[in-house]
PDB file of C-alpha atoms in Angstrom:
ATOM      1  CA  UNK A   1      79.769  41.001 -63.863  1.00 32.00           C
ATOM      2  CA  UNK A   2      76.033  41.138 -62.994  1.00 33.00           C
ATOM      3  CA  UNK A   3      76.585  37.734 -60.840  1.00 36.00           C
ATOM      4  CA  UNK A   4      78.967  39.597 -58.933  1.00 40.00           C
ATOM      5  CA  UNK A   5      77.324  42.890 -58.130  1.00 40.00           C
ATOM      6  CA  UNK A   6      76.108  41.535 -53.971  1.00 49.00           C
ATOM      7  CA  UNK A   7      79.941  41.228 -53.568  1.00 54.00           C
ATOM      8  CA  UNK A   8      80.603  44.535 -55.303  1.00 52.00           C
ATOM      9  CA  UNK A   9      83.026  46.412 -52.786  1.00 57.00           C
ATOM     10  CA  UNK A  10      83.298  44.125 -49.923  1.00 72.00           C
ATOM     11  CA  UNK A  11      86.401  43.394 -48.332  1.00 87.00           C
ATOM     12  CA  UNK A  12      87.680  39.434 -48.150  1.00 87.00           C
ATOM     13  CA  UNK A  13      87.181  39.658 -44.619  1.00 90.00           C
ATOM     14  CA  UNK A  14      83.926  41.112 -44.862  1.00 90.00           C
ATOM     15  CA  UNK A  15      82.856  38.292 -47.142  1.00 91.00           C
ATOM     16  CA  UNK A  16      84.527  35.521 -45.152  1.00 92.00           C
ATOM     17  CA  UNK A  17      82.844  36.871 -41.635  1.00 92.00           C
ATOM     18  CA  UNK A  18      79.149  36.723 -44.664  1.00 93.00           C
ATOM     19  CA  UNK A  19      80.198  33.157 -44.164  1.00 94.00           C
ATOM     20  CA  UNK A  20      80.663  32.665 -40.509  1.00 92.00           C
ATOM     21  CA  UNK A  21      77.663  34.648 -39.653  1.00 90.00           C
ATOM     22  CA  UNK A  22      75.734  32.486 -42.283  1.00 93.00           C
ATOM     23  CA  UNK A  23      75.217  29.843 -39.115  1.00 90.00           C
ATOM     24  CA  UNK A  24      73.154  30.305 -36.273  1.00 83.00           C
ATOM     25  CA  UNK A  25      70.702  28.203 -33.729  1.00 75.00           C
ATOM     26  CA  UNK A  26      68.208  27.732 -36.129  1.00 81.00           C
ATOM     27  CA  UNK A  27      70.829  26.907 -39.433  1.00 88.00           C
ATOM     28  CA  UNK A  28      73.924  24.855 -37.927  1.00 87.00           C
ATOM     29  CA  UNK A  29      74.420  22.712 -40.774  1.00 92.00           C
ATOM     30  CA  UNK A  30      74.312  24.603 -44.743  1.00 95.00           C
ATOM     31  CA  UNK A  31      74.904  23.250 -47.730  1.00 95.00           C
ATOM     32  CA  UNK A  32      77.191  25.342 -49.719  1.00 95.00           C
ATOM     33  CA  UNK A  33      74.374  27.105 -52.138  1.00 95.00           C
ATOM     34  CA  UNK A  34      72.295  27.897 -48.674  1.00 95.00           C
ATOM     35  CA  UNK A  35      75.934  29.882 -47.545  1.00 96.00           C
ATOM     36  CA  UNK A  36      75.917  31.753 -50.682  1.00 95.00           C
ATOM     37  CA  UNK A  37      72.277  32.717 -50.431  1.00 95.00           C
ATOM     38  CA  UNK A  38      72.553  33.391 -46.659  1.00 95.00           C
ATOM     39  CA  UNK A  39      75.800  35.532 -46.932  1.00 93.00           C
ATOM     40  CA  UNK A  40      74.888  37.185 -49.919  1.00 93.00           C
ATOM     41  CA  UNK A  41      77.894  36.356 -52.199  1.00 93.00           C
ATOM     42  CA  UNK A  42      78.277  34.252 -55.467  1.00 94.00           C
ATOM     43  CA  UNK A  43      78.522  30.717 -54.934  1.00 94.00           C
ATOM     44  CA  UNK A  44      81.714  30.426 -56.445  1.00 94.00           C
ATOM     45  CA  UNK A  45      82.905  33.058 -54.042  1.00 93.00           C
ATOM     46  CA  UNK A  46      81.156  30.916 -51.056  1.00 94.00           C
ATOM     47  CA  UNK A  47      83.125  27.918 -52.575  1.00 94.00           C
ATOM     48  CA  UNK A  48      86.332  29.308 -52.762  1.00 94.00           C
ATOM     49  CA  UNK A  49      86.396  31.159 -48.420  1.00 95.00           C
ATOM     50  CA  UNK A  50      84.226  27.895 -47.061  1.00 95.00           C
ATOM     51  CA  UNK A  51      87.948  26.066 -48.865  1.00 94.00           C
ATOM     52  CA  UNK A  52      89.693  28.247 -46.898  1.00 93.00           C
ATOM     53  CA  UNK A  53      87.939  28.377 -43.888  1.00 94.00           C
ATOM     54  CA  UNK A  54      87.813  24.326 -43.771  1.00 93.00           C
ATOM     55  CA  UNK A  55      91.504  24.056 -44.539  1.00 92.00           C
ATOM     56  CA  UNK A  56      92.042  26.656 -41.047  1.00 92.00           C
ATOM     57  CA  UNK A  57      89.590  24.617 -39.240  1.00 90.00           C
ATOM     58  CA  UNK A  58      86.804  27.443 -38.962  1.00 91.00           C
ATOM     59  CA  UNK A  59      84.166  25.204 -40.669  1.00 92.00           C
ATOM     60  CA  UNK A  60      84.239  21.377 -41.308  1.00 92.00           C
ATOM     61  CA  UNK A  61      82.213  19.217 -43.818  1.00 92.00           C
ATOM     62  CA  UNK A  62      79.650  17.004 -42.133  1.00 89.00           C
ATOM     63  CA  UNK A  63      79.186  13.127 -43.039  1.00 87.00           C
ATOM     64  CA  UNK A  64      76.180  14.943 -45.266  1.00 91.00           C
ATOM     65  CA  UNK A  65      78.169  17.022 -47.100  1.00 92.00           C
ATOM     66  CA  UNK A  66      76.937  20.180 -45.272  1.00 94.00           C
ATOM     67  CA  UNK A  67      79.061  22.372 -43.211  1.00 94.00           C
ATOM     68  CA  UNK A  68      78.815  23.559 -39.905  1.00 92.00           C
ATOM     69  CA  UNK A  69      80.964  25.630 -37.401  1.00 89.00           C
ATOM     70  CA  UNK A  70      84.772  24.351 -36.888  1.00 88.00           C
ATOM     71  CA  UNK A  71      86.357  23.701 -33.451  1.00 81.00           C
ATOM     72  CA  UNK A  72      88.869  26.252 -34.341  1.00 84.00           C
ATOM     73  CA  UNK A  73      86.452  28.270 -34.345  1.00 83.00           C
ATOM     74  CA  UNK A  74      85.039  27.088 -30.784  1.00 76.00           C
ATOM     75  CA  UNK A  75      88.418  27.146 -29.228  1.00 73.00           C
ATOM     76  CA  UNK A  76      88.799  30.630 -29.962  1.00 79.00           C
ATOM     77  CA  UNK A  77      85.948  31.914 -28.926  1.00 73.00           C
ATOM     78  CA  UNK A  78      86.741  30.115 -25.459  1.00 69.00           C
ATOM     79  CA  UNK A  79      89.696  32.875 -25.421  1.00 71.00           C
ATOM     80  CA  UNK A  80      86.873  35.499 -24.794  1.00 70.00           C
ATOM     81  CA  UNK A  81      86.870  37.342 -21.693  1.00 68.00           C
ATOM     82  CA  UNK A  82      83.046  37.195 -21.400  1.00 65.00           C
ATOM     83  CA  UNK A  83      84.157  33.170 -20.787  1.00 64.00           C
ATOM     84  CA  UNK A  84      87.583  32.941 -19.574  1.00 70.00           C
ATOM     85  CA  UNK A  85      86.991  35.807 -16.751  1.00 82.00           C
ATOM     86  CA  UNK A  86      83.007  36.532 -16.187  1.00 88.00           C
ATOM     87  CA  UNK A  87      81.464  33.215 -16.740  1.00 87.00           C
ATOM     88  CA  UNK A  88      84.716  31.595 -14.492  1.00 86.00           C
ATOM     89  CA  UNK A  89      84.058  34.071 -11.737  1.00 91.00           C
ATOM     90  CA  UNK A  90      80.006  33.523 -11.879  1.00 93.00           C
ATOM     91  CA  UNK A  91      79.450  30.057 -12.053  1.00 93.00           C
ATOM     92  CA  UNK A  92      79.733  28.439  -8.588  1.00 94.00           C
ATOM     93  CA  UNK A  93      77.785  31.525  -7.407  1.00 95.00           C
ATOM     94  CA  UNK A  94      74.725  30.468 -10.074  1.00 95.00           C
ATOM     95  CA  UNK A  95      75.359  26.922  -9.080  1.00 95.00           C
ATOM     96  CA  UNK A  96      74.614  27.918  -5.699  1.00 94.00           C
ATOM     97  CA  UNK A  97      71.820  30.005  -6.315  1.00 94.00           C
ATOM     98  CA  UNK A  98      70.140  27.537  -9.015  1.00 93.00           C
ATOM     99  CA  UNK A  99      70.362  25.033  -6.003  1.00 93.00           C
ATOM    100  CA  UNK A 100      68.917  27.315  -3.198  1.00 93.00           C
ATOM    101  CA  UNK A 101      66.076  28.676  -5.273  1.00 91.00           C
ATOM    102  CA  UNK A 102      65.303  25.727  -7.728  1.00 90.00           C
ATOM    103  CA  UNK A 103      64.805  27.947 -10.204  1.00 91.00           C
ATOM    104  CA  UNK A 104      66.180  29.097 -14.016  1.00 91.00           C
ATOM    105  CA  UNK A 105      69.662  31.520 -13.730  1.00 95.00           C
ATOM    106  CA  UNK A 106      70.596  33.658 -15.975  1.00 94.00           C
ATOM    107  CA  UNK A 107      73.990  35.510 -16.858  1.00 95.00           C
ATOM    108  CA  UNK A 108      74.086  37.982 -19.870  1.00 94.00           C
ATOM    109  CA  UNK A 109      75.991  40.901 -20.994  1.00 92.00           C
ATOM    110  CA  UNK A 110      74.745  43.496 -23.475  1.00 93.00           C
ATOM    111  CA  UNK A 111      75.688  43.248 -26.930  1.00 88.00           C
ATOM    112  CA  UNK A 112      74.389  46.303 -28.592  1.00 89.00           C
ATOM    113  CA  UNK A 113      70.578  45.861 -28.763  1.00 92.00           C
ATOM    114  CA  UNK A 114      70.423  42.365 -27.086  1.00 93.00           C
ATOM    115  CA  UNK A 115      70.954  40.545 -24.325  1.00 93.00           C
ATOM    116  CA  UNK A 116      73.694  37.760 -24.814  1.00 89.00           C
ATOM    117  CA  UNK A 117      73.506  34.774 -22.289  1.00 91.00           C
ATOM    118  CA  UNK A 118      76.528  33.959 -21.128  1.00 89.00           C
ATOM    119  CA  UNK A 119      75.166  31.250 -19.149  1.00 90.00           C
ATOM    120  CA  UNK A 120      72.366  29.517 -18.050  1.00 91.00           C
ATOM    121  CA  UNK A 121      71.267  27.331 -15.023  1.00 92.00           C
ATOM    122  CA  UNK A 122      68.199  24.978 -14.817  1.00 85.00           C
ATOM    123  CA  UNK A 123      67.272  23.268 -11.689  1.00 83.00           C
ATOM    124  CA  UNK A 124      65.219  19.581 -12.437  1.00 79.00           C
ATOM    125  CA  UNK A 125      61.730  21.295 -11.918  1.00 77.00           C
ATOM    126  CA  UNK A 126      62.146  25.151 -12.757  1.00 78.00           C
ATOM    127  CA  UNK A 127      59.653  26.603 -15.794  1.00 71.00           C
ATOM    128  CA  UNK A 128      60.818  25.778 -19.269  1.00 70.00           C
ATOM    129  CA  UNK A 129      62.066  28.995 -21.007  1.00 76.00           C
ATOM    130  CA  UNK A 130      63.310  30.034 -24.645  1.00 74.00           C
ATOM    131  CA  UNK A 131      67.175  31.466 -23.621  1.00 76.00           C
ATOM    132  CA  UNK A 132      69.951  29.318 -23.980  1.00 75.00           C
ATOM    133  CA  UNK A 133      73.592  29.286 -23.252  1.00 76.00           C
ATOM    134  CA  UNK A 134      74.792  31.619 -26.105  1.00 79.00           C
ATOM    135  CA  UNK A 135      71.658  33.219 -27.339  1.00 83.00           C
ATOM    136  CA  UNK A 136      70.480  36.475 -27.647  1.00 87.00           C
ATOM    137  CA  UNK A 137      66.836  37.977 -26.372  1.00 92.00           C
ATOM    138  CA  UNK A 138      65.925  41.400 -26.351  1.00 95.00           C
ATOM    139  CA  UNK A 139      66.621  43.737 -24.271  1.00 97.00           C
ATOM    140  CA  UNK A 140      63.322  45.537 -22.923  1.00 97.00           C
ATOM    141  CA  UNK A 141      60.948  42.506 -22.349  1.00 96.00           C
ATOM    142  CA  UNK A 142      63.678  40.398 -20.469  1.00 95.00           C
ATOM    143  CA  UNK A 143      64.800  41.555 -16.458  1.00 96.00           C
ATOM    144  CA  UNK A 144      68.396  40.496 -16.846  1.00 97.00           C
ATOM    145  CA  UNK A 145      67.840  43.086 -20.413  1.00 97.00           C
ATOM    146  CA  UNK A 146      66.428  45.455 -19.017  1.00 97.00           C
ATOM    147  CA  UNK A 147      69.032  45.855 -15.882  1.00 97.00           C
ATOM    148  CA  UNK A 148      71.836  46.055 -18.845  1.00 97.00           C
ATOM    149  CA  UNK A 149      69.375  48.651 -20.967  1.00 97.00           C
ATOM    150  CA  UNK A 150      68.958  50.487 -17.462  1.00 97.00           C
ATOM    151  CA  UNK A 151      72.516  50.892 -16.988  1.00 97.00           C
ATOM    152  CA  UNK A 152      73.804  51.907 -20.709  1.00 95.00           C
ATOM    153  CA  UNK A 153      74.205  55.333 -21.792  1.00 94.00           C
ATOM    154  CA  UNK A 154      71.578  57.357 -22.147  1.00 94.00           C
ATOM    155  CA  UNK A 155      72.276  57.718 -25.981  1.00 95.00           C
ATOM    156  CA  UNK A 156      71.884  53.924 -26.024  1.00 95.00           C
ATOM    157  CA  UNK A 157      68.466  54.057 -24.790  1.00 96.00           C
ATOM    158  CA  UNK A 158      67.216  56.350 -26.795  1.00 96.00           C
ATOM    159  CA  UNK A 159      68.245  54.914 -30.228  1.00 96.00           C
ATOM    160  CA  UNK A 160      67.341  51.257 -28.723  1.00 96.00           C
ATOM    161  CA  UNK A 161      63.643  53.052 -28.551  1.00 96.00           C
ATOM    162  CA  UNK A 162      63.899  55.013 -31.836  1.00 95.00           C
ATOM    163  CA  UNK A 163      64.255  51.070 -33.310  1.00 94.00           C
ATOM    164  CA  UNK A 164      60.776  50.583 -32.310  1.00 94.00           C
ATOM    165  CA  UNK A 165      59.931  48.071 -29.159  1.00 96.00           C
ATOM    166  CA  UNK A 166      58.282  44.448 -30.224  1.00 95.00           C
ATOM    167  CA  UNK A 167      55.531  43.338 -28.694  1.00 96.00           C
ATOM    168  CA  UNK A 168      56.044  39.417 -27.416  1.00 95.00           C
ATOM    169  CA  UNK A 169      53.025  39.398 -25.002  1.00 95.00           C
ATOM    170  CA  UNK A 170      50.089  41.345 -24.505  1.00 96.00           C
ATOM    171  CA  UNK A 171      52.100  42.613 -21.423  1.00 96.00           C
ATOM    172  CA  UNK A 172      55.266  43.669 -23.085  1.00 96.00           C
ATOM    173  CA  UNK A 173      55.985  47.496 -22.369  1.00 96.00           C
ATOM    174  CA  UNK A 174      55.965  48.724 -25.842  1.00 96.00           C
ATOM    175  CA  UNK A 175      55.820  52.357 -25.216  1.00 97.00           C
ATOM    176  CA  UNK A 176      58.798  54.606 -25.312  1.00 96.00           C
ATOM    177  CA  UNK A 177      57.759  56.659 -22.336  1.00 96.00           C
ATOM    178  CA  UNK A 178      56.908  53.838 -20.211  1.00 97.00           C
ATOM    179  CA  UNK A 179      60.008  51.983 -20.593  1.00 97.00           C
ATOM    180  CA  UNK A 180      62.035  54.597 -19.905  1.00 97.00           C
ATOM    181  CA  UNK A 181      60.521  55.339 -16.329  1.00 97.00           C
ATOM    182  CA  UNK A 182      60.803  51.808 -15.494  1.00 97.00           C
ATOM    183  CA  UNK A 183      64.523  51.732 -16.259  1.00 97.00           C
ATOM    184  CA  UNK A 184      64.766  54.774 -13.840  1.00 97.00           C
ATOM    185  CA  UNK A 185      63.039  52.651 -11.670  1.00 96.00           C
ATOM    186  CA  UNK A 186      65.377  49.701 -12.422  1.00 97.00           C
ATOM    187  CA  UNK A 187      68.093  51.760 -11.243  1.00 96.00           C
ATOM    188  CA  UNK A 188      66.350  53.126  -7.988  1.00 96.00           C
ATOM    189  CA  UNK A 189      65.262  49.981  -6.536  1.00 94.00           C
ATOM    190  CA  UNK A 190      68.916  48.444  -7.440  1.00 95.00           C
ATOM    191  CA  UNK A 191      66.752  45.620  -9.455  1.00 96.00           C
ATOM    192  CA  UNK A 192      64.518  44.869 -12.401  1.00 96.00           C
ATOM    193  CA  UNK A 193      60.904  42.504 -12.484  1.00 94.00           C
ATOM    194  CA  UNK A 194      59.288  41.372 -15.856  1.00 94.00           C
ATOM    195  CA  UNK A 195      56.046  39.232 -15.797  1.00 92.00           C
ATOM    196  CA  UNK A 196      54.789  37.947 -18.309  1.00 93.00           C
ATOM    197  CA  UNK A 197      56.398  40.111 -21.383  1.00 94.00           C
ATOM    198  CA  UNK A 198      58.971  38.079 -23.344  1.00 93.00           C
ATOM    199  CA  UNK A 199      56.743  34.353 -22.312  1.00 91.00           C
ATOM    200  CA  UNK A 200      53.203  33.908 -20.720  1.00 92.00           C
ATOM    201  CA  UNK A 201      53.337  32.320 -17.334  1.00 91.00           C
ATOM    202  CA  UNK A 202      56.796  33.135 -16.287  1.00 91.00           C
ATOM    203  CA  UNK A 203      58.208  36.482 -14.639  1.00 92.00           C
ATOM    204  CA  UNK A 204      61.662  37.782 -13.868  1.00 93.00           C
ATOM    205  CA  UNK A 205      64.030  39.384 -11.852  1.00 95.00           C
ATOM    206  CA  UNK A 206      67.823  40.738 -12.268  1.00 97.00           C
ATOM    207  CA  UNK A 207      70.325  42.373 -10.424  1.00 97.00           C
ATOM    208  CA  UNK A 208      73.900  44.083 -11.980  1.00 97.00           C
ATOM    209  CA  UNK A 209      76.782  42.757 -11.631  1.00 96.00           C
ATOM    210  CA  UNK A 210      79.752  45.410 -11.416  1.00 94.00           C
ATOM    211  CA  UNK A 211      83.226  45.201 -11.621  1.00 89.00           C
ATOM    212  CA  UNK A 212      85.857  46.155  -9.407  1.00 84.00           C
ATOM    213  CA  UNK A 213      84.772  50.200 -10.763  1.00 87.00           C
ATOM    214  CA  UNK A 214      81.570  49.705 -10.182  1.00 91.00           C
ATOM    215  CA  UNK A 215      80.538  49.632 -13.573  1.00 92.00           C
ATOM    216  CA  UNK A 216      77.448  47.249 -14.748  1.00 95.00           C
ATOM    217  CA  UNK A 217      79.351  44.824 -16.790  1.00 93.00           C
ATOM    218  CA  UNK A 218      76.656  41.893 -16.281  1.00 95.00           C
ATOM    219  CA  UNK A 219      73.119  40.908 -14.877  1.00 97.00           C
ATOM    220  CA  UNK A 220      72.235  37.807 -13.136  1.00 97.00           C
ATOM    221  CA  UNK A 221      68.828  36.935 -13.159  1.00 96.00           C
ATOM    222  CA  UNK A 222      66.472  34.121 -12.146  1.00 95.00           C
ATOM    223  CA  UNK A 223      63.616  33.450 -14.192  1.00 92.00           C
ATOM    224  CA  UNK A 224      59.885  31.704 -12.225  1.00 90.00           C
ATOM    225  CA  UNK A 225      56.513  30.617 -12.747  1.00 88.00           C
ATOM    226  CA  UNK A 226      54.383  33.757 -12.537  1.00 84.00           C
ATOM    227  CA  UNK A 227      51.754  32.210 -10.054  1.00 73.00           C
ATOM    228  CA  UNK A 228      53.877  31.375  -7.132  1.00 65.00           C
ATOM    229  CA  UNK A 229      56.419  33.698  -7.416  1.00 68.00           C
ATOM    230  CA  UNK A 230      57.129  37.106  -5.056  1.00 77.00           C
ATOM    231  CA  UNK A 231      59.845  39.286  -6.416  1.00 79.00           C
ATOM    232  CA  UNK A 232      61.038  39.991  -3.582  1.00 82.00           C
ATOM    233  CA  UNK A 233      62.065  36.665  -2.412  1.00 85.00           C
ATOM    234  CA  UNK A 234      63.715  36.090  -5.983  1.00 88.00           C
ATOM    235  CA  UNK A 235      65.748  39.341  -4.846  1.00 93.00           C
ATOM    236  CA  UNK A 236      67.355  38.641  -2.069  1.00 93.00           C
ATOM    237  CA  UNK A 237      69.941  35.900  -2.812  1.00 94.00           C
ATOM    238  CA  UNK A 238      70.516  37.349  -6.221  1.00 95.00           C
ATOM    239  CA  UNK A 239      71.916  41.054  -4.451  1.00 95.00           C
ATOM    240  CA  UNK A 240      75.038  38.971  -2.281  1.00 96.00           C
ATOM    241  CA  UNK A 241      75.285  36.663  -5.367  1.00 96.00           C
ATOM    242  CA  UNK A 242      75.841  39.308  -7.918  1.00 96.00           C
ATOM    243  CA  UNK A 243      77.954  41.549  -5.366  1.00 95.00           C
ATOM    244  CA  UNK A 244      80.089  38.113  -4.805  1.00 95.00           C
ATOM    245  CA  UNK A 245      80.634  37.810  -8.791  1.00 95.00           C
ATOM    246  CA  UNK A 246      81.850  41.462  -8.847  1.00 93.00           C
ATOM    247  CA  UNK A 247      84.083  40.634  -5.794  1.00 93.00           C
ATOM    248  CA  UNK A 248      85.772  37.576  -7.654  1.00 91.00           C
ATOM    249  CA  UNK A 249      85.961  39.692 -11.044  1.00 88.00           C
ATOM    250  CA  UNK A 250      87.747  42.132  -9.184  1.00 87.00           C
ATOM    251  CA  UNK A 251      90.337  39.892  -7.659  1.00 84.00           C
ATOM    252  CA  UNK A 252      90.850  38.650 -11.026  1.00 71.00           C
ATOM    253  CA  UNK A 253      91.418  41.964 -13.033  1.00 66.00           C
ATOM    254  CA  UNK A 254      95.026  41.902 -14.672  1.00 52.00           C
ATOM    255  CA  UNK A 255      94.900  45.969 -14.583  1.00 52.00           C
ATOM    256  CA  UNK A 256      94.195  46.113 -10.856  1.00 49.00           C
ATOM    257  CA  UNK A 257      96.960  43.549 -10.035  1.00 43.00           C
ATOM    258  CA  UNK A 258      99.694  45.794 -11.868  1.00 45.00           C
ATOM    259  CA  UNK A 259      98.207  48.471 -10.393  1.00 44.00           C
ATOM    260  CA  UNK A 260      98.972  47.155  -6.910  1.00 43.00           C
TER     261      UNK A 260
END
């Protein structure tokens, strides 16, 4: 049928995750025709998986008849290492350091080409910024990004710059060749600095976190107002911080406690 030819081919679990990834920060609450539009299947297909997906608890019907994401759905995604194992080991540590330095922290893994925030500290008068707890910036413009871009594989760069790099700022490094000798930078120096390229007025600076390999499986960062910040003093409490998060991670790591 010509109504049906979006869904042509997909698998019902390709059109039930349409409907899951339907949501997001700026759409929490859809009625059922903005699913079907969003996900790109029928509206009685949308009816019938948004049934199902309320009846398992994955979605739920809001007093206004919209829908929005289930605690099922919340519970499950508490079961996820990046929370049950990094954010547990990192947390006092970006208490501390939110407390000593007074500024924004930041922890974020890479999730292909962005940075995911795992978590995110604000001390009463640090600079307002756009990340949140759960959100996703890119990766070149951002210094807890660009210490994850630094450390992928090299193949990972180089597509990530075949993709084309936005400009956010007038001081965003755009260029291919450019970026790429500041991430060899990033990983000489053992740190990366941003000012001014994803937000005017504020500035950056990240560290790795690795685990008990020494592979990068994190960056902390702590984000500042650009005029009375030196990197360098932004540095050196996030070095022990990050090198205590790998520490706990390790102690932590089912594989290395069989091992022993």
């Amino acid at each position: 049928m010509a109504g049906n030819s979006r869904d042509a081919g997909r698998s019902v679990t390709g059109r039930a995750l349409s409907v899951l990834t339907a949501f997001d920060i700026e759409h929490t609450r859809l009625t059922l025709t903005a699913i079907a539009r969003r996900a790109g299947i029928p509206l009685a297909t949308a009816h019938r998986l948004v049934g199902e997906l309320e009846s398992w608890g994955a979605v739920q019907r809001a007093a206004d008849g919209r829908y929005e994401i289930g605690l099922r759905l919340w519970e499950i995604g508490l079961l996820a290492p990046v929370h049950t194992a990094l954010r547990a080991a990192a947390l006092p540590l970006m208490q501390e350091l939110c407390e000593l330095t007074g500024e924004n922290v930041h922890l974020a893994v890479r999730d292909r080409w962005e940075a995911l925030y795992v978590e995110k500290l604000a001390a009463p008068r640090s600079v307002p910024i756009i990340s949140r707890t759960g959100g996703r910036l890119p990766l070149h413009p951002t210094g807890v990004g660009r210490v994850l871009l630094a450390h992928a594989p090299a193949r990972v760069v180089q597509e990530y710059c075949e993709r084309g790099l936005t400009r956010h700022t007038p001081y965003t490094i755009t260029e291919p060749g450019r970026l790429v000798r500041e991430l060899q930078a990033v990983r000489s120096r053992g740190f990366a600095r941003t000012s001014e390229e994803m937000t005017l007025g504020n500035c950056s600076v990240a560290v790795p976190v690795r685990d008990g390999g020494g592979a990068v499986v994190a960056a902390l960062g702590l984000v500042a107002r650009s005029v009375r910040t030196e990197h360098s003093k932004l540095v050196k409490p996030l070095l022990p911080a990050a090198e205590a998060i790998g520490k706990r991670l390790a102690e932590h790591d089912p594989a290395r406690s069989d091992a022993g």
